């Protein structure tokens, strides 16, 4: 069996590691907009040794709330995405100068 905290102590760190690597590649290879954000859908899979693999990345993930875990995930992320967009729009409307998030700028 698995330790009670296996998902948190083993699986989540593996997922975070794969996503960090993905973001490093994206930053280096794909020009990102100066303003806003990108929502990416990442499909991952566990192999028979319980290692996680990044299968594909979708630039336009489908956020349809279907049954099961996907429904819960979509319902959790949509309010955060909408809230972030609203915060960005409020900030843009405020007229305050925007500082670059790029540490090299």
JSON list of C-alpha atoms in Angstrom, two decimals:
[
{"chain": "A", "resi": 1, "resn": "UNK", "atom": "CA", "xyz": [0.00, 0.00, 0.00]},
{"chain": "A", "resi": 2, "resn": "UNK", "atom": "CA", "xyz": [0.78, 3.64, -0.07]},
{"chain": "A", "resi": 3, "resn": "UNK", "atom": "CA", "xyz": [1.66, 5.89, 2.82]},
{"chain": "A", "resi": 4, "resn": "UNK", "atom": "CA", "xyz": [-1.31, 8.06, 3.80]},
{"chain": "A", "resi": 5, "resn": "UNK", "atom": "CA", "xyz": [0.49, 11.18, 2.58]},
{"chain": "A", "resi": 6, "resn": "UNK", "atom": "CA", "xyz": [1.88, 9.64, -0.64]},
{"chain": "A", "resi": 7, "resn": "UNK", "atom": "CA", "xyz": [0.06, 12.05, -2.94]},
{"chain": "A", "resi": 8, "resn": "UNK", "atom": "CA", "xyz": [1.28, 15.11, -1.02]},
{"chain": "A", "resi": 9, "resn": "UNK", "atom": "CA", "xyz": [4.78, 13.87, -0.22]},
{"chain": "A", "resi": 10, "resn": "UNK", "atom": "CA", "xyz": [5.66, 12.05, -3.45]},
{"chain": "A", "resi": 11, "resn": "UNK", "atom": "CA", "xyz": [3.28, 12.78, -6.33]},
{"chain": "A", "resi": 12, "resn": "UNK", "atom": "CA", "xyz": [2.79, 16.54, -5.87]},
{"chain": "A", "resi": 13, "resn": "UNK", "atom": "CA", "xyz": [6.57, 17.23, -5.78]},
{"chain": "A", "resi": 14, "resn": "UNK", "atom": "CA", "xyz": [6.98, 15.19, -9.01]},
{"chain": "A", "resi": 15, "resn": "UNK", "atom": "CA", "xyz": [4.20, 17.19, -10.68]},
{"chain": "A", "resi": 16, "resn": "UNK", "atom": "CA", "xyz": [5.72, 20.49, -9.51]},
{"chain": "A", "resi": 17, "resn": "UNK", "atom": "CA", "xyz": [9.13, 19.45, -10.82]},
{"chain": "A", "resi": 18, "resn": "UNK", "atom": "CA", "xyz": [7.71, 18.65, -14.28]},
{"chain": "A", "resi": 19, "resn": "UNK", "atom": "CA", "xyz": [5.78, 21.94, -14.37]},
{"chain": "A", "resi": 20, "resn": "UNK", "atom": "CA", "xyz": [8.88, 23.95, -13.33]},
{"chain": "A", "resi": 21, "resn": "UNK", "atom": "CA", "xyz": [10.85, 22.36, -16.18]},
{"chain": "A", "resi": 22, "resn": "UNK", "atom": "CA", "xyz": [7.98, 23.10, -18.58]},
{"chain": "A", "resi": 23, "resn": "UNK", "atom": "CA", "xyz": [7.92, 26.78, -17.53]},
{"chain": "A", "resi": 24, "resn": "UNK", "atom": "CA", "xyz": [11.70, 27.07, -18.02]},
{"chain": "A", "resi": 25, "resn": "UNK", "atom": "CA", "xyz": [11.35, 25.72, -21.57]},
{"chain": "A", "resi": 26, "resn": "UNK", "atom": "CA", "xyz": [8.33, 27.92, -22.31]},
{"chain": "A", "resi": 27, "resn": "UNK", "atom": "CA", "xyz": [10.13, 31.06, -21.08]},
{"chain": "A", "resi": 28, "resn": "UNK", "atom": "CA", "xyz": [13.20, 30.25, -23.16]},
{"chain": "A", "resi": 29, "resn": "UNK", "atom": "CA", "xyz": [11.48, 29.21, -26.39]},
{"chain": "A", "resi": 30, "resn": "UNK", "atom": "CA", "xyz": [8.08, 30.88, -26.64]},
{"chain": "A", "resi": 31, "resn": "UNK", "atom": "CA", "xyz": [7.53, 34.63, -26.61]},
{"chain": "A", "resi": 32, "resn": "UNK", "atom": "CA", "xyz": [4.98, 35.39, -23.91]},
{"chain": "A", "resi": 33, "resn": "UNK", "atom": "CA", "xyz": [2.84, 38.51, -23.82]},
{"chain": "A", "resi": 34, "resn": "UNK", "atom": "CA", "xyz": [4.00, 41.37, -21.59]},
{"chain": "A", "resi": 35, "resn": "UNK", "atom": "CA", "xyz": [0.53, 41.71, -20.11]},
{"chain": "A", "resi": 36, "resn": "UNK", "atom": "CA", "xyz": [-1.82, 38.99, -19.00]},
{"chain": "A", "resi": 37, "resn": "UNK", "atom": "CA", "xyz": [-1.27, 35.30, -18.63]},
{"chain": "A", "resi": 38, "resn": "UNK", "atom": "CA", "xyz": [-1.50, 32.03, -20.50]},
{"chain": "A", "resi": 39, "resn": "UNK", "atom": "CA", "xyz": [-3.65, 29.14, -19.36]},
{"chain": "A", "resi": 40, "resn": "UNK", "atom": "CA", "xyz": [-2.12, 25.82, -20.35]},
{"chain": "A", "resi": 41, "resn": "UNK", "atom": "CA", "xyz": [-3.63, 22.37, -19.98]},
{"chain": "A", "resi": 42, "resn": "UNK", "atom": "CA", "xyz": [-1.05, 19.75, -18.99]},
{"chain": "A", "resi": 43, "resn": "UNK", "atom": "CA", "xyz": [-1.84, 16.07, -19.43]},
{"chain": "A", "resi": 44, "resn": "UNK", "atom": "CA", "xyz": [0.24, 13.80, -17.20]},
{"chain": "A", "resi": 45, "resn": "UNK", "atom": "CA", "xyz": [0.33, 10.05, -16.66]},
{"chain": "A", "resi": 46, "resn": "UNK", "atom": "CA", "xyz": [1.80, 7.69, -14.07]},
{"chain": "A", "resi": 47, "resn": "UNK", "atom": "CA", "xyz": [3.83, 4.74, -15.34]},
{"chain": "A", "resi": 48, "resn": "UNK", "atom": "CA", "xyz": [3.93, 1.30, -13.71]},
{"chain": "A", "resi": 49, "resn": "UNK", "atom": "CA", "xyz": [6.75, 2.49, -11.41]},
{"chain": "A", "resi": 50, "resn": "UNK", "atom": "CA", "xyz": [4.61, 5.47, -10.31]},
{"chain": "A", "resi": 51, "resn": "UNK", "atom": "CA", "xyz": [6.80, 8.04, -12.07]},
{"chain": "A", "resi": 52, "resn": "UNK", "atom": "CA", "xyz": [4.89, 10.93, -13.57]},
{"chain": "A", "resi": 53, "resn": "UNK", "atom": "CA", "xyz": [5.28, 11.80, -17.25]},
{"chain": "A", "resi": 54, "resn": "UNK", "atom": "CA", "xyz": [4.21, 14.95, -19.04]},
{"chain": "A", "resi": 55, "resn": "UNK", "atom": "CA", "xyz": [2.26, 13.70, -22.07]},
{"chain": "A", "resi": 56, "resn": "UNK", "atom": "CA", "xyz": [1.18, 16.92, -23.75]},
{"chain": "A", "resi": 57, "resn": "UNK", "atom": "CA", "xyz": [0.51, 20.60, -23.21]},
{"chain": "A", "resi": 58, "resn": "UNK", "atom": "CA", "xyz": [-2.56, 22.26, -24.67]},
{"chain": "A", "resi": 59, "resn": "UNK", "atom": "CA", "xyz": [-2.53, 25.99, -25.36]},
{"chain": "A", "resi": 60, "resn": "UNK", "atom": "CA", "xyz": [-6.33, 26.11, -25.26]},
{"chain": "A", "resi": 61, "resn": "UNK", "atom": "CA", "xyz": [-7.48, 23.62, -22.64]},
{"chain": "A", "resi": 62, "resn": "UNK", "atom": "CA", "xyz": [-11.13, 22.67, -22.64]},
{"chain": "A", "resi": 63, "resn": "UNK", "atom": "CA", "xyz": [-12.67, 23.78, -19.36]},
{"chain": "A", "resi": 64, "resn": "UNK", "atom": "CA", "xyz": [-15.85, 21.79, -19.65]},
{"chain": "A", "resi": 65, "resn": "UNK", "atom": "CA", "xyz": [-17.01, 20.60, -16.25]},
{"chain": "A", "resi": 66, "resn": "UNK", "atom": "CA", "xyz": [-17.71, 16.90, -16.74]},
{"chain": "A", "resi": 67, "resn": "UNK", "atom": "CA", "xyz": [-17.99, 14.14, -14.16]},
{"chain": "A", "resi": 68, "resn": "UNK", "atom": "CA", "xyz": [-15.53, 13.11, -11.50]},
{"chain": "A", "resi": 69, "resn": "UNK", "atom": "CA", "xyz": [-12.18, 14.65, -10.73]},
{"chain": "A", "resi": 70, "resn": "UNK", "atom": "CA", "xyz": [-12.19, 16.80, -13.87]},
{"chain": "A", "resi": 71, "resn": "UNK", "atom": "CA", "xyz": [-15.42, 18.47, -12.77]},
{"chain": "A", "resi": 72, "resn": "UNK", "atom": "CA", "xyz": [-13.95, 19.29, -9.35]},
{"chain": "A", "resi": 73, "resn": "UNK", "atom": "CA", "xyz": [-10.71, 20.58, -10.91]},
{"chain": "A", "resi": 74, "resn": "UNK", "atom": "CA", "xyz": [-12.52, 22.80, -13.41]},
{"chain": "A", "resi": 75, "resn": "UNK", "atom": "CA", "xyz": [-14.86, 24.16, -10.77]},
{"chain": "A", "resi": 76, "resn": "UNK", "atom": "CA", "xyz": [-11.85, 24.99, -8.57]},
{"chain": "A", "resi": 77, "resn": "UNK", "atom": "CA", "xyz": [-9.76, 26.70, -11.26]},
{"chain": "A", "resi": 78, "resn": "UNK", "atom": "CA", "xyz": [-12.35, 28.75, -13.16]},
{"chain": "A", "resi": 79, "resn": "UNK", "atom": "CA", "xyz": [-13.07, 31.21, -10.30]},
{"chain": "A", "resi": 80, "resn": "UNK", "atom": "CA", "xyz": [-9.31, 31.70, -9.82]},
{"chain": "A", "resi": 81, "resn": "UNK", "atom": "CA", "xyz": [-8.76, 32.36, -13.54]},
{"chain": "A", "resi": 82, "resn": "UNK", "atom": "CA", "xyz": [-11.69, 34.79, -13.70]},
{"chain": "A", "resi": 83, "resn": "UNK", "atom": "CA", "xyz": [-10.52, 36.50, -10.50]},
{"chain": "A", "resi": 84, "resn": "UNK", "atom": "CA", "xyz": [-7.00, 36.92, -11.89]},
{"chain": "A", "resi": 85, "resn": "UNK", "atom": "CA", "xyz": [-8.36, 38.38, -15.12]},
{"chain": "A", "resi": 86, "resn": "UNK", "atom": "CA", "xyz": [-10.56, 40.81, -13.19]},
{"chain": "A", "resi": 87, "resn": "UNK", "atom": "CA", "xyz": [-7.57, 41.88, -11.04]},
{"chain": "A", "resi": 88, "resn": "UNK", "atom": "CA", "xyz": [-5.53, 42.51, -14.21]},
{"chain": "A", "resi": 89, "resn": "UNK", "atom": "CA", "xyz": [-8.35, 44.56, -15.75]},
{"chain": "A", "resi": 90, "resn": "UNK", "atom": "CA", "xyz": [-8.78, 46.64, -12.56]},
{"chain": "A", "resi": 91, "resn": "UNK", "atom": "CA", "xyz": [-5.04, 47.28, -12.41]},
{"chain": "A", "resi": 92, "resn": "UNK", "atom": "CA", "xyz": [-4.91, 48.27, -16.09]},
{"chain": "A", "resi": 93, "resn": "UNK", "atom": "CA", "xyz": [-7.83, 50.67, -15.55]},
{"chain": "A", "resi": 94, "resn": "UNK", "atom": "CA", "xyz": [-6.11, 52.25, -12.52]},
{"chain": "A", "resi": 95, "resn": "UNK", "atom": "CA", "xyz": [-3.44, 53.88, -14.69]},
{"chain": "A", "resi": 96, "resn": "UNK", "atom": "CA", "xyz": [-0.68, 52.86, -12.29]},
{"chain": "A", "resi": 97, "resn": "UNK", "atom": "CA", "xyz": [2.68, 52.17, -13.92]},
{"chain": "A", "resi": 98, "resn": "UNK", "atom": "CA", "xyz": [3.33, 48.47, -14.41]},
{"chain": "A", "resi": 99, "resn": "UNK", "atom": "CA", "xyz": [6.68, 47.06, -13.34]},
{"chain": "A", "resi": 100, "resn": "UNK", "atom": "CA", "xyz": [8.17, 44.33, -15.46]},
{"chain": "A", "resi": 101, "resn": "UNK", "atom": "CA", "xyz": [7.95, 40.83, -14.02]},
{"chain": "A", "resi": 102, "resn": "UNK", "atom": "CA", "xyz": [10.97, 39.88, -16.10]},
{"chain": "A", "resi": 103, "resn": "UNK", "atom": "CA", "xyz": [14.03, 39.94, -13.78]},
{"chain": "A", "resi": 104, "resn": "UNK", "atom": "CA", "xyz": [16.28, 40.53, -16.81]},
{"chain": "A", "resi": 105, "resn": "UNK", "atom": "CA", "xyz": [14.39, 43.67, -17.89]}
]
